[in-house]
Short mmCIF file of C-alpha atoms and ligand atoms in Angstrom, two decimals:
data_model
loop_
_atom_site.label_atom_id
_atom_site.label_comp_id
_atom_site.label_asym_id
_atom_site.label_seq_id
_atom_site.Cartn_x
_atom_site.Cartn_y
_atom_site.Cartn_z
CA MET I 1 -28.81 29.83 58.43
CA GLN I 2 -25.50 28.02 58.08
CA VAL I 3 -24.19 28.98 61.53
CA PRO I 4 -27.11 29.47 63.93
CA LEU I 5 -27.02 32.10 66.69
CA SER I 6 -27.56 29.41 69.30
CA GLN I 7 -28.32 25.72 69.56
CA PRO I 8 -29.30 23.55 72.55
CA ASP I 9 -26.95 20.75 73.64
CA ILE I 10 -29.19 17.68 73.89
CA THR I 11 -27.83 14.13 74.04
CA GLN I 12 -29.34 10.65 74.17
CA ARG I 13 -29.29 10.94 77.98
CA GLU I 14 -31.87 13.76 77.96
CA ILE I 15 -33.97 11.86 75.41
CA ASP I 16 -33.89 8.68 77.55
CA ALA I 17 -34.84 10.68 80.65
CA VAL I 18 -37.90 12.10 78.87
CA VAL I 19 -38.95 8.65 77.65
CA ASP I 20 -38.64 7.32 81.24
CA VAL I 21 -40.95 10.07 82.49
CA LEU I 22 -43.50 9.31 79.78
CA HIS I 23 -43.49 5.64 80.88
CA SER I 24 -43.85 6.59 84.55
CA ASN I 25 -47.40 8.00 84.56
CA THR I 26 -46.25 10.95 86.70
CA LEU I 27 -46.05 13.88 84.33
CA SER I 28 -46.27 16.72 86.84
CA ILE I 29 -45.44 17.23 90.54
CA GLY I 30 -43.17 14.24 91.01
CA PRO I 31 -39.67 13.11 91.88
CA ARG I 32 -37.86 14.64 88.87
CA LEU I 33 -38.85 18.13 89.92
CA VAL I 34 -37.45 17.60 93.41
CA GLU I 35 -34.26 16.14 91.94
CA PHE I 36 -33.77 19.06 89.54
CA GLU I 37 -34.57 21.60 92.28
CA ASN I 38 -31.98 20.06 94.60
CA LYS I 39 -29.35 20.10 91.86
CA CYS I 40 -29.94 23.76 91.05
CA ALA I 41 -29.95 24.73 94.73
CA ALA I 42 -26.61 22.95 95.17
CA ILE I 43 -25.09 24.69 92.13
CA ALA I 44 -26.15 28.08 93.53
CA GLY I 45 -25.14 27.19 97.10
CA ARG I 46 -28.72 27.67 98.33
CA ARG I 47 -31.07 25.76 100.66
CA HIS I 48 -34.08 25.80 98.31
CA GLY I 49 -34.82 25.45 94.61
CA ILE I 50 -38.33 26.10 93.32
CA GLY I 51 -38.88 24.98 89.73
CA VAL I 52 -41.21 27.18 87.69
CA SER I 53 -42.52 27.36 84.13
CA SER I 54 -40.11 30.10 82.98
CA GLY I 55 -37.52 32.58 84.20
CA THR I 56 -40.10 35.32 83.82
CA ALA I 57 -42.60 33.41 86.00
CA GLY I 58 -39.84 32.97 88.61
CA LEU I 59 -39.08 36.70 88.63
CA HIS I 60 -42.79 37.53 88.96
CA ALA I 61 -43.13 35.13 91.90
CA CYS I 62 -40.08 36.73 93.56
CA MET I 63 -41.58 40.22 93.23
CA LEU I 64 -44.78 38.95 94.89
CA ALA I 65 -42.96 37.01 97.60
CA ALA I 66 -40.83 40.10 98.30
CA GLY I 67 -44.07 42.03 98.85
CA ILE I 68 -43.45 44.58 96.08
CA LYS I 69 -46.64 46.59 95.55
CA PRO I 70 -48.05 49.43 93.46
CA GLY I 71 -46.32 52.68 94.41
CA ASP I 72 -43.02 50.95 95.25
CA GLU I 73 -39.87 51.65 93.27
CA VAL I 74 -37.45 48.92 92.19
CA ILE I 75 -33.95 49.73 90.95
CA THR I 76 -32.76 47.81 87.90
CA THR I 77 -30.70 47.97 84.72
CA PRO I 78 -31.95 49.26 81.35
CA PHE I 79 -29.47 46.95 79.55
CA SER I 80 -31.00 43.49 79.80
CA PHE I 81 -33.64 41.22 78.38
CA VAL I 82 -37.02 42.92 79.10
CA ALA I 83 -38.23 40.27 81.57
CA SER I 84 -36.02 41.75 84.33
CA THR I 85 -38.07 44.96 84.11
CA ASN I 86 -41.43 43.42 83.22
CA CYS I 87 -41.61 41.52 86.51
CA ILE I 88 -41.57 44.91 88.28
CA LEU I 89 -44.44 46.15 86.10
CA TYR I 90 -46.49 42.97 86.74
CA VAL I 91 -46.85 43.94 90.42
CA GLY I 92 -47.62 47.58 89.63
CA ALA I 93 -44.29 48.95 90.89
CA LYS I 94 -42.09 51.47 89.11
CA PRO I 95 -38.78 50.43 87.56
CA VAL I 96 -36.06 52.99 88.31
CA PHE I 97 -33.15 52.51 85.93
CA VAL I 98 -29.51 52.92 86.79
CA ASP I 99 -26.99 53.19 83.96
CA ILE I 100 -24.33 50.53 83.36
CA ASP I 101 -20.61 50.17 83.91
CA THR I 102 -19.29 49.89 80.35
CA ARG I 103 -16.71 47.30 81.41
CA THR I 104 -19.10 44.76 82.92
CA LEU I 105 -22.26 45.94 81.09
CA ASN I 106 -24.11 45.49 84.40
CA MET I 107 -25.74 48.22 86.51
CA ASP I 108 -22.98 50.48 87.87
CA PRO I 109 -22.96 50.07 91.68
CA ARG I 110 -21.49 53.58 92.04
CA LEU I 111 -24.70 55.07 90.62
CA VAL I 112 -27.18 53.05 92.65
CA GLU I 113 -27.36 54.95 95.93
CA SER I 114 -28.29 58.23 94.28
CA ALA I 115 -31.31 56.47 92.73
CA ILE I 116 -32.68 55.35 96.11
CA THR I 117 -35.78 57.22 97.40
CA PRO I 118 -38.09 56.58 100.38
CA ARG I 119 -40.23 54.49 98.00
CA THR I 120 -37.40 52.17 96.94
CA LYS I 121 -38.09 48.61 98.11
CA ALA I 122 -35.84 46.38 96.07
CA ILE I 123 -33.07 45.97 93.52
CA VAL I 124 -33.35 43.56 90.61
CA ALA I 125 -29.72 42.97 89.60
CA VAL I 126 -28.94 41.21 86.33
CA GLU I 127 -25.76 39.37 85.33
CA THR I 128 -26.04 40.55 81.76
CA PHE I 129 -24.51 38.06 79.29
CA GLY I 130 -23.50 36.02 82.39
CA HIS I 131 -21.03 38.63 83.68
CA PRO I 132 -20.94 38.60 87.51
CA GLY I 133 -19.39 42.08 87.75
CA GLY I 134 -20.77 44.35 90.49
CA MET I 135 -22.84 41.72 92.27
CA ILE I 136 -20.79 41.78 95.49
CA GLU I 137 -21.06 45.60 95.68
CA LEU I 138 -24.78 45.55 94.89
CA GLU I 139 -25.39 43.11 97.72
CA GLN I 140 -23.55 45.44 100.13
CA ILE I 141 -25.59 48.42 98.92
CA ALA I 142 -28.84 46.50 99.36
CA ARG I 143 -27.86 45.48 102.88
CA ARG I 144 -26.76 48.99 103.87
CA ASN I 145 -30.02 50.52 102.63
CA GLU I 146 -32.32 47.71 103.79
CA LEU I 147 -33.47 46.86 100.29
CA ILE I 148 -34.43 43.41 99.05
CA LEU I 149 -31.99 42.19 96.41
CA ILE I 150 -33.35 39.82 93.75
CA GLU I 151 -30.73 38.38 91.43
CA ASP I 152 -31.90 37.90 87.85
CA CYS I 153 -29.24 35.30 87.10
CA CYS I 154 -31.12 33.96 84.07
CA GLU I 155 -27.96 34.44 81.96
CA GLY I 156 -25.40 33.23 84.49
CA PHE I 157 -26.06 29.57 85.35
CA GLY I 158 -22.85 27.93 86.60
CA GLY I 159 -20.74 31.09 86.91
CA SER I 160 -19.30 32.68 90.04
CA ALA I 161 -18.25 36.01 91.52
CA GLY I 162 -15.25 35.60 93.80
CA ASP I 163 -15.80 32.36 95.67
CA ARG I 164 -19.59 32.57 95.47
CA PRO I 165 -21.71 30.96 92.78
CA ILE I 166 -24.05 33.07 90.71
CA GLY I 167 -27.52 32.65 92.20
CA ASN I 168 -26.11 33.03 95.72
CA PHE I 169 -26.70 36.77 96.09
CA GLY I 170 -29.50 38.58 97.90
CA ARG I 171 -32.87 37.21 99.00
CA ALA I 172 -33.32 35.03 95.94
CA GLY I 173 -31.97 34.33 92.47
CA VAL I 174 -33.79 33.20 89.34
CA PHE I 175 -32.40 30.99 86.56
CA ALA I 176 -33.99 30.43 83.15
CA PHE I 177 -33.86 27.42 80.84
CA TYR I 178 -35.06 28.68 77.47
CA PRO I 179 -33.21 26.83 74.65
CA ASN I 180 -30.55 29.53 74.17
CA LYS I 181 -29.45 29.47 77.84
CA GLN I 182 -26.46 27.50 79.17
CA ILE I 183 -28.77 24.62 80.09
CA THR I 184 -32.31 24.15 78.83
CA THR I 185 -35.57 22.43 79.70
CA GLY I 186 -37.33 23.77 76.57
CA GLU I 187 -39.10 26.31 78.74
CA GLY I 188 -38.47 26.62 82.45
CA GLY I 189 -37.07 28.55 85.35
CA MET I 190 -35.76 28.06 88.89
CA ILE I 191 -35.95 30.26 91.98
CA VAL I 192 -33.12 29.66 94.47
CA THR I 193 -33.12 31.04 98.02
CA ASP I 194 -31.95 30.37 101.59
CA ASP I 195 -35.09 31.91 103.09
CA ASP I 196 -37.53 29.18 104.21
CA ARG I 197 -40.59 31.44 104.26
CA PHE I 198 -39.75 33.03 100.89
CA ALA I 199 -39.41 29.51 99.43
CA ASP I 200 -42.78 28.42 100.86
CA VAL I 201 -44.51 31.49 99.41
CA CYS I 202 -42.91 30.90 95.98
CA ARG I 203 -44.00 27.23 96.06
CA ALA I 204 -47.55 28.35 96.85
CA LEU I 205 -47.55 31.06 94.16
CA ARG I 206 -46.50 28.65 91.41
CA ASN I 207 -49.24 26.21 92.41
CA GLN I 208 -52.44 28.31 92.52
CA GLY I 209 -51.79 29.61 96.02
CA ARG I 210 -51.85 26.17 97.60
CA GLU I 211 -49.93 25.80 100.85
CA GLY I 212 -50.05 22.55 102.76
CA MET I 213 -51.92 19.42 101.87
CA ALA I 214 -55.39 20.35 100.68
CA TRP I 215 -55.59 20.48 96.88
CA LEU I 216 -58.52 22.90 96.85
CA ALA I 217 -57.45 25.21 99.67
CA HIS I 218 -56.04 28.40 98.23
CA GLN I 219 -54.39 30.59 100.87
CA ARG I 220 -53.61 33.36 98.41
CA LEU I 221 -54.00 34.40 94.81
CA GLY I 222 -51.70 32.06 92.95
CA TYR I 223 -50.74 31.12 89.43
CA ASN I 224 -50.04 28.03 87.41
CA TYR I 225 -46.29 28.50 87.10
CA ARG I 226 -45.50 24.79 87.56
CA MET I 227 -42.70 22.94 85.79
CA SER I 228 -43.59 19.50 84.39
CA GLU I 229 -41.72 16.27 85.13
CA ILE I 230 -40.69 16.17 81.48
CA GLN I 231 -38.96 19.54 81.76
CA ALA I 232 -37.43 18.68 85.14
CA ALA I 233 -36.04 15.37 83.80
CA ILE I 234 -34.25 17.19 80.97
CA GLY I 235 -32.96 19.77 83.45
CA ALA I 236 -31.60 17.17 85.87
CA VAL I 237 -29.53 15.56 83.10
CA GLN I 238 -28.36 18.97 81.88
CA CYS I 239 -27.21 19.74 85.45
CA ASP I 240 -25.18 16.51 85.52
CA ARG I 241 -23.62 17.51 82.22
CA LEU I 242 -22.99 21.12 83.32
CA PRO I 243 -19.18 20.85 83.70
CA GLU I 244 -18.89 19.44 80.17
CA ILE I 245 -21.30 22.05 78.73
CA LEU I 246 -19.55 24.97 80.44
CA GLU I 247 -16.11 23.72 79.38
CA ASN I 248 -17.27 23.54 75.78
CA ARG I 249 -18.66 27.08 75.98
CA ARG I 250 -15.35 28.29 77.43
CA ARG I 251 -13.57 26.56 74.55
CA VAL I 252 -15.70 28.42 72.00
CA ALA I 253 -15.20 31.74 73.83
CA ARG I 254 -11.42 31.15 73.82
CA MET I 255 -11.44 30.47 70.09
CA TYR I 256 -13.27 33.75 69.46
CA MET I 257 -10.95 35.64 71.84
CA GLN I 258 -7.81 34.33 70.12
CA ARG I 259 -9.08 35.27 66.69
CA LEU I 260 -10.52 38.69 67.59
CA MET I 261 -8.04 39.88 70.23
CA ASP I 262 -6.02 41.98 67.80
CA ASN I 263 -8.98 43.32 65.86
CA ARG I 264 -8.73 47.09 66.25
CA TYR I 265 -12.40 47.67 65.37
CA LEU I 266 -13.82 45.60 68.20
CA ILE I 267 -14.14 45.75 71.98
CA LEU I 268 -14.24 42.25 73.47
CA PRO I 269 -15.83 41.09 76.75
CA THR I 270 -13.59 41.75 79.77
CA LEU I 271 -13.59 39.87 83.04
CA GLY I 272 -12.45 40.81 86.54
CA GLU I 273 -9.77 38.59 88.10
CA GLN I 274 -12.21 37.13 90.62
CA ASP I 275 -14.96 36.48 88.08
CA HIS I 276 -15.70 33.15 86.50
CA MET I 277 -17.94 33.78 83.60
CA SER I 278 -20.47 31.21 82.58
CA TRP I 279 -20.59 32.14 78.91
CA PHE I 280 -24.18 32.82 77.81
CA VAL I 281 -23.53 34.60 74.53
CA PHE I 282 -20.50 36.02 72.77
CA VAL I 283 -21.11 39.72 72.25
CA VAL I 284 -18.60 42.02 70.56
CA ARG I 285 -18.85 45.81 70.50
CA LEU I 286 -17.91 48.05 67.61
CA ASN I 287 -15.54 50.88 68.49
CA ASP I 288 -16.01 54.63 67.92
CA LEU I 289 -15.42 54.43 64.18
CA PHE I 290 -18.85 52.88 63.90
CA GLY I 291 -22.36 54.20 64.56
CA PRO I 292 -25.69 52.45 65.08
CA MET I 293 -26.46 52.42 61.33
CA ASP I 294 -23.16 50.64 60.70
CA ARG I 295 -24.02 48.05 63.32
CA ASP I 296 -27.36 47.29 61.71
CA GLU I 297 -25.70 47.11 58.29
CA ILE I 298 -23.13 44.62 59.61
CA ILE I 299 -25.86 42.47 61.16
CA ARG I 300 -27.73 42.46 57.85
CA GLY I 301 -24.56 41.50 56.02
CA LEU I 302 -23.76 38.68 58.44
CA ARG I 303 -27.27 37.28 58.17
CA ALA I 304 -27.19 37.46 54.40
CA SER I 305 -24.04 35.33 54.56
CA GLY I 306 -25.76 32.72 56.71
CA ILE I 307 -24.35 33.84 60.07
CA GLY I 308 -26.94 34.06 62.87
CA CYS I 309 -26.48 37.21 64.96
CA SER I 310 -28.47 39.70 66.99
CA ASN I 311 -28.47 43.18 68.54
CA TYR I 312 -28.49 42.15 72.24
CA PHE I 313 -29.95 44.31 73.85
CA PRO I 314 -31.93 47.36 72.78
CA PRO I 315 -32.32 49.67 75.82
CA ILE I 316 -35.38 48.69 77.86
CA HIS I 317 -36.27 52.29 78.72
CA LEU I 318 -36.68 53.05 75.01
CA GLN I 319 -39.08 50.19 74.27
CA PRO I 320 -42.36 51.79 73.07
CA TYR I 321 -44.48 50.72 76.05
CA MET I 322 -41.87 52.04 78.48
CA VAL I 323 -41.69 55.41 76.73
CA GLU I 324 -45.48 55.60 76.70
CA GLN I 325 -45.93 54.75 80.38
CA PHE I 326 -42.96 56.52 81.96
CA GLY I 327 -41.89 59.11 79.40
CA TYR I 328 -38.32 57.89 79.09
CA GLN I 329 -36.34 59.65 76.35
CA PRO I 330 -33.12 58.97 74.46
CA GLY I 331 -30.17 60.43 76.34
CA MET I 332 -31.38 59.47 79.82
CA PHE I 333 -29.04 56.48 80.15
CA PRO I 334 -26.23 57.40 77.79
CA ARG I 335 -23.84 54.53 78.51
CA THR I 336 -26.56 51.95 77.91
CA GLU I 337 -27.62 53.69 74.72
CA TYR I 338 -24.03 53.99 73.48
CA VAL I 339 -23.15 50.36 74.15
CA SER I 340 -26.48 49.03 72.98
CA ALA I 341 -26.13 50.74 69.59
CA ARG I 342 -22.82 48.96 68.93
CA THR I 343 -23.26 45.37 70.14
CA ILE I 344 -23.37 42.27 67.97
CA ALA I 345 -24.11 38.85 69.46
CA LEU I 346 -22.27 36.26 67.38
CA PRO I 347 -23.20 32.57 67.01
CA PHE I 348 -22.43 30.84 70.28
CA PHE I 349 -23.23 27.31 71.49
CA SER I 350 -21.39 24.47 73.19
CA ARG I 351 -20.94 22.33 70.08
CA MET I 352 -19.59 25.06 67.83
CA THR I 353 -16.69 23.78 65.76
CA GLU I 354 -13.44 25.56 64.98
CA LEU I 355 -14.54 25.66 61.34
CA GLN I 356 -17.74 27.48 62.28
CA VAL I 357 -15.87 29.99 64.46
CA ASP I 358 -13.44 30.62 61.60
CA ARG I 359 -16.30 31.20 59.20
CA VAL I 360 -17.97 33.69 61.55
CA VAL I 361 -14.71 35.58 62.13
CA THR I 362 -13.83 35.77 58.43
CA THR I 363 -17.32 36.96 57.51
CA LEU I 364 -17.32 39.50 60.35
CA ASN I 365 -13.93 40.90 59.29
CA ASP I 366 -15.15 41.22 55.69
CA GLN I 367 -18.27 43.07 56.86
CA LEU I 368 -16.28 45.43 59.10
CA GLU I 369 -13.96 46.40 56.23
CA LYS I 370 -16.83 46.76 53.80
CA THR I 371 -18.81 48.99 56.15
CA LEU I 372 -15.87 51.27 56.81
CA ILE I 373 -15.08 51.61 53.09
CA VAL I 374 -18.68 52.46 52.22
CA ARG I 375 -19.44 54.86 55.06
CA LYS I 376 -16.01 56.40 55.78
CA PRO I 377 -14.23 56.71 52.44
CA ARG I 378 -11.30 58.61 54.02
CA LEU I 379 -10.31 55.56 56.02
C1 PLP G 401 -33.89 34.64 79.54
C2 PLP G 401 -34.01 35.73 80.53
C3 PLP G 401 -35.13 35.88 81.36
C4 PLP G 401 -36.41 35.10 81.26
O1 PLP G 401 -36.41 33.88 80.86
P1 PLP G 401 -37.65 33.11 80.23
O2 PLP G 401 -37.43 31.74 80.71
O3 PLP G 401 -37.55 33.25 78.76
O4 PLP G 401 -38.90 33.68 80.78
C5 PLP G 401 -35.12 36.88 82.30
N1 PLP G 401 -34.10 37.73 82.43
C6 PLP G 401 -33.02 37.64 81.63
C7 PLP G 401 -31.92 38.62 81.84
C8 PLP G 401 -32.95 36.65 80.65
O5 PLP G 401 -31.89 36.60 79.84
#
């Protein structure tokens, strides 16, 4: 692959921090974790950060700490990475999907209240592709209906909605640090919350149900969702470098925007005036001239030319295990299905060069023309 889909931004500083940990003899439960937790909490404007082994683990812990149980319903988006729905399934609750706003690609707040039933306990709201759109409204809806809002902000580290940072909404937010995210720890996640009790429960859940001092006293069923000192040390340096990383990602997004703005075949990401996007990926959408088969053809063509790309995201409700368990069918969430069939995630990472962006854009334009000529001879 000549231009990869994503690439972590690791410098000598992260490497030195890891080496320091390895010399320290404290490889888990130590000072780096506390340091990284405090940095993430500050970035999200929260009192607590709880480092965990992955974003998915963090979401699972939040579902448990929120007391979500079998028989409960949790409202969420079908247009996301599957982990935002899987965490609901882990605790035996039922995900109730709400279709998206095609401008933000997030759950449409206007459709949420009609999905609420007496069994609804919570909302898992996702900033898909890092877009903060709708979060302020969703928080108001949750408050009005006495629902627990959990923010899956795994794609939004460092962004903001209005004057509030992403991660600041609802009972708790969860960040993720897989290598394609804005900042990485290899694997890792972070719960952020202002709620002291919620934080204590999450700390216990990640550490085998331990609360308090005794190593072999387990107050509750817990898990090993701990984050190592090695991961936390990388994360702390990445936090310090966040302004530089985000600025570089904005630079790449701007280069794409300038080059694709006038492309009449594409719909580009749009932002509200109050929104500050932390760019996670750069996803373009094909317009009405194209169908799903065209999209897949274009992705194949791009890959064959050495351009990394992907179909972020297939609708969650149409994943085989979801269809099997809940009987979801095509047509149930038409906006999600429409958008999802036409998205292409292009290569996107902080160190992308202008040359690489140019190469992606040229190859994409060639593929668009080629696809239209083959499939729509009249045009
Ligand atoms: C990446 C991601 C997660 C989970 O992250 P992992 O660290 O890979 O478990 C959850 N939700 C969304 C929306 C994500 O993009």
